[in-house]
Coordinates of C-alpha atoms in Angstrom, one line a residue:
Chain A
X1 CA 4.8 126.1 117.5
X2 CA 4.5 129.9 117.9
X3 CA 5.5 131.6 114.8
X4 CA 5.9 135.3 114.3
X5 CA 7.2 136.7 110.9
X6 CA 8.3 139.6 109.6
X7 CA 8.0 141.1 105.9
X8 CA 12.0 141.4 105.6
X9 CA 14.7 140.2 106.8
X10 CA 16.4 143.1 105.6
X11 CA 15.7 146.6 104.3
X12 CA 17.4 149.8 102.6
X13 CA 15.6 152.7 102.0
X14 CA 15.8 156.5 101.4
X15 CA 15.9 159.5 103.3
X16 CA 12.2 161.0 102.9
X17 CA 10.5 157.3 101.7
X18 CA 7.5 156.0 103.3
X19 CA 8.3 152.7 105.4
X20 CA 5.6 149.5 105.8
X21 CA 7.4 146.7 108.4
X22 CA 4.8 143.7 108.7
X23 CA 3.9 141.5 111.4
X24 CA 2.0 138.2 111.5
X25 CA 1.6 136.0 114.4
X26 CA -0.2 132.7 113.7
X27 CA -1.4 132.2 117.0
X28 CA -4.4 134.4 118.0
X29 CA -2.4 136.2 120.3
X30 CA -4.4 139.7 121.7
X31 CA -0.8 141.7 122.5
X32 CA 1.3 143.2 119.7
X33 CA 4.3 144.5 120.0
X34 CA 7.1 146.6 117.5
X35 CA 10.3 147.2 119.6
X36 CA 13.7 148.9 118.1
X37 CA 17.3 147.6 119.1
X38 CA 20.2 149.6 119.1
X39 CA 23.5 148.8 120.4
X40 CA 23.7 149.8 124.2
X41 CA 20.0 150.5 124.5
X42 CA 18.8 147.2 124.1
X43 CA 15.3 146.8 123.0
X44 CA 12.5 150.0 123.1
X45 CA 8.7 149.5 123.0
X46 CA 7.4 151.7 119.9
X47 CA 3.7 150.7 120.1
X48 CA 1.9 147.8 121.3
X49 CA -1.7 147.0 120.2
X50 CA -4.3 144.7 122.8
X51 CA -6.5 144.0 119.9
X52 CA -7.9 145.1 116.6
X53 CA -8.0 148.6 115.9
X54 CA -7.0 149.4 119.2
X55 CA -3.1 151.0 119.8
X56 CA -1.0 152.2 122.3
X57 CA 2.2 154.5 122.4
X58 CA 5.2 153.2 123.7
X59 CA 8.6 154.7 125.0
X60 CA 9.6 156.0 121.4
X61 CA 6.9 156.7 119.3
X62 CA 7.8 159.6 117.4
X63 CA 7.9 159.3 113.9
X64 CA 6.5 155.9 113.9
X65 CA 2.8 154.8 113.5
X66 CA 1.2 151.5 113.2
X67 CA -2.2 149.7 112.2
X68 CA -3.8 146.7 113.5
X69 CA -6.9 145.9 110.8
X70 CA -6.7 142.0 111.6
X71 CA -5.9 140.5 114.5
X72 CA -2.9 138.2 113.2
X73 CA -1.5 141.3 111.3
X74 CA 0.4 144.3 113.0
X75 CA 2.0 146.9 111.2
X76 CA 4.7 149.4 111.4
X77 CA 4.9 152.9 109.3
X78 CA 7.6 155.2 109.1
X79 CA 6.0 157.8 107.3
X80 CA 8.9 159.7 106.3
X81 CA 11.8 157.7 107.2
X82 CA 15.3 159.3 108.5
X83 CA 18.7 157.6 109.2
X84 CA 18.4 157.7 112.5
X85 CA 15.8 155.1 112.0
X86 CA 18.3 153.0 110.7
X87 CA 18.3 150.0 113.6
X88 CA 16.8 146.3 114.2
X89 CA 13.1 146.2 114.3
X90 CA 11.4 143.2 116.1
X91 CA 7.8 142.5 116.1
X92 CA 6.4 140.3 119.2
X93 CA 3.3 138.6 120.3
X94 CA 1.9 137.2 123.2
X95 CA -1.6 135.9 124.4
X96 CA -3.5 137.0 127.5
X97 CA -4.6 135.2 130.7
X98 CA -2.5 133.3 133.5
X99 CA -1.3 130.6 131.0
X100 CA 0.2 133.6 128.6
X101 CA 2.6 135.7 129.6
X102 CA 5.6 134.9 127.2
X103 CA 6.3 136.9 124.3
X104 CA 7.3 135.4 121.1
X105 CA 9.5 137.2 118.8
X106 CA 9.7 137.7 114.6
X107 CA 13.3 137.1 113.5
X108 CA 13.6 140.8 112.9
X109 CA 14.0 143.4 110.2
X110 CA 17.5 145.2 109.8
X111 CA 16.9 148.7 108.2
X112 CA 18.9 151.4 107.0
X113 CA 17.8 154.4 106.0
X114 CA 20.6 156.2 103.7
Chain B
X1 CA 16.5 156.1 133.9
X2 CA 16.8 151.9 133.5
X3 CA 14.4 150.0 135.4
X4 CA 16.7 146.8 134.5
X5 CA 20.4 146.3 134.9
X6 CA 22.4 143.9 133.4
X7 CA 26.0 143.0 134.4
X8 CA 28.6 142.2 132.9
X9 CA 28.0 143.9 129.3
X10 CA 30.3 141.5 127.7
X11 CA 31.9 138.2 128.9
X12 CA 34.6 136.4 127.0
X13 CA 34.6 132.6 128.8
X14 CA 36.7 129.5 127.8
X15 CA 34.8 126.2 126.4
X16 CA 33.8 124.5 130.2
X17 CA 33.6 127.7 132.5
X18 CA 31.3 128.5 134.1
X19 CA 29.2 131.7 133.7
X20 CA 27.4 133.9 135.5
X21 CA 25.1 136.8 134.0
X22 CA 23.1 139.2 136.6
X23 CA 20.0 141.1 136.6
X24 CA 18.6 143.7 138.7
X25 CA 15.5 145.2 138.9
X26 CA 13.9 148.3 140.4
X27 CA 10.4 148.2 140.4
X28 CA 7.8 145.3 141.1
X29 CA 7.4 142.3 139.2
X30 CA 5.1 140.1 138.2
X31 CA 7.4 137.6 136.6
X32 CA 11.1 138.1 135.2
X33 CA 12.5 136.3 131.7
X34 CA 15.4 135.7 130.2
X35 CA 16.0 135.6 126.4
X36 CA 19.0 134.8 124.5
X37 CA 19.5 136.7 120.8
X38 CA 21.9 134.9 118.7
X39 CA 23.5 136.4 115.9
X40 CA 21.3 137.5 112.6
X41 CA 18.5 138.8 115.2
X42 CA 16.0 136.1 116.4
X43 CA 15.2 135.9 120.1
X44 CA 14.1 133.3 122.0
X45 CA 12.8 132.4 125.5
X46 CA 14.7 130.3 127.8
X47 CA 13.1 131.1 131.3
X48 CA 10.2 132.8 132.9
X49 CA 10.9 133.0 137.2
X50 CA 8.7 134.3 139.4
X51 CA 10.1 132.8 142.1
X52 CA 13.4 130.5 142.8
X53 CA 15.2 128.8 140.4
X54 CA 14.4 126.9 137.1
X55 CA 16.8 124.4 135.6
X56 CA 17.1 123.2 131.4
X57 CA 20.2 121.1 130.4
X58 CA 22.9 123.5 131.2
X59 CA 21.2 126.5 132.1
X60 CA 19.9 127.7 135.8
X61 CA 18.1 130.8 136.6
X62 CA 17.2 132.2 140.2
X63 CA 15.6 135.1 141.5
X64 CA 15.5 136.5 144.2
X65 CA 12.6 138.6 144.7
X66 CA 13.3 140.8 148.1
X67 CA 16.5 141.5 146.7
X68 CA 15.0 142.7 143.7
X69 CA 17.6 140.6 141.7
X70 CA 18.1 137.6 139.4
X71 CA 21.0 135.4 137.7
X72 CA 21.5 133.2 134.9
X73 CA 24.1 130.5 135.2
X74 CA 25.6 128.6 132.3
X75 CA 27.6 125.2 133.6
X76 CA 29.4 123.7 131.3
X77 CA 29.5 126.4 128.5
X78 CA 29.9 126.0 124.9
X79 CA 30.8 127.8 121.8
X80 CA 27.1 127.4 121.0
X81 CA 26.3 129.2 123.8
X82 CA 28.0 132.7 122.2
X83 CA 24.8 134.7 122.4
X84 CA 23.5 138.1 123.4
X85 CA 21.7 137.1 126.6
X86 CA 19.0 139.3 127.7
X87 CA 16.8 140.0 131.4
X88 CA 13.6 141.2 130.8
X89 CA 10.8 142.0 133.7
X90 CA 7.3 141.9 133.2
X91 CA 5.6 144.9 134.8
X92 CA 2.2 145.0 133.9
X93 CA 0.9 141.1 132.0
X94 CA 1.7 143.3 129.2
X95 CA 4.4 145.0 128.3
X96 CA 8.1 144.4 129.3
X97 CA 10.8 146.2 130.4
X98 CA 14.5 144.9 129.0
X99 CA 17.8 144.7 130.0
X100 CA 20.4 146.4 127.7
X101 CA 21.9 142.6 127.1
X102 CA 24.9 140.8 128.4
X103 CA 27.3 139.9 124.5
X104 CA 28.6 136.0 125.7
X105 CA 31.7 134.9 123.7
X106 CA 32.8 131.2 125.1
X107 CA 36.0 130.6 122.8
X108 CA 37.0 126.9 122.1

């Protein structure tokens, strides 16, 4: 089985504090993905990554960054986190190649920023 | 601008109705899933379509692809199946582009 986890299951921080969300996937998938949830928007792409090192922007990227230093591993940084980062953030991977296109979800972080 | 709609946005049902959740798309596909998101945040797959219809137990999902347009069908339904059901198109073999959800309640 697929399995994706995530470093919290929940989170509370502070206005201003510096934000690590972790992401391991246990299935040498390339793709990486961090999404946010909000009620009525439904899931936004913040960055993907195709492989190590390597990183792209997504719809909402601002104030968000990420790092991809293993393969398995993809991480998300709010460097100065704000409340209206408080939302659901899921992690998701998914392999490459005809056989691969399914993404496979973490159980997701709840955050609030206060 | 949504390159995915979903309708309805929330659907009470009764224990044995059956439901009906649709999906429209905008742009061109190379394959179309649906997830389902049950409470406390965890989503999983339940169908990827590219073209006609896929059956599991109690769940069916067709597509239609010159109309651009896809449904998920729930015979049968449950309270189990009270979920957050969600239509998500697959653009590039990469990323995907989501529906904002359809909230399922099926009361006993």
């Amino acid at each position: 089985d697929v399995k994706v986890t995530q470093s919290s299951r929940y989170l509370v921080k502070r206005t201003g504090e510096k934000v690590f969300l972790e992401c391991v996937q246990d299935m040498d998938h390339e793709n990486m993905f961090w999404y946010r949830q909000d009620p009525g928007l439904g899931l936004r792409l913040i960055y993907f990554s195709y492989d190590v090192k390597m990183k792209e922007k997504g719809d909402i990227p601002e104030g968000y960054s990420v790092s991809r230093e293993k393969k398995e591993r993809f991480s998300l940084i709010l460097e100065s986190a704000s409340t209206n980062q408080t939302s659901m953030y899921l992690c998701a991977s998914r392999g490459t190649g005809q056989s691969s296109y399914e993404q496979y979800f973490g159980p997701g972080t709840r955050l609030t920023v206060t | 601008k949504n390159e995915v709609e979903q309708s309805p946005q929330n659907l009470t049902a009764q224990e044995g109705e059956f439901i009906t959740i649709n999906c429209s798309y905008s742009v061109g596909i190379s394959a179309l899933h649906w997830l389902q998101q049950h409470p406390g945040g965890g989503i999983v797959s339940l169908f990827m379509l590219s073209s006609g219809k896929k059956k599991h137990g109690r769940l069916i999902a067709t597509i239609n692809i010159q109309e651009k347009h896809s449904s998920l069908h729930i015979t049968a339904s449950h309270p189990r199946d009270s979920a957050v059901y969600i239509c998500a198109v697959d653009r590039t073999g990469n990323q995907f582009y989501f529906g904002t959800g359809t909230s399922l309640t099926v009361i006993p």
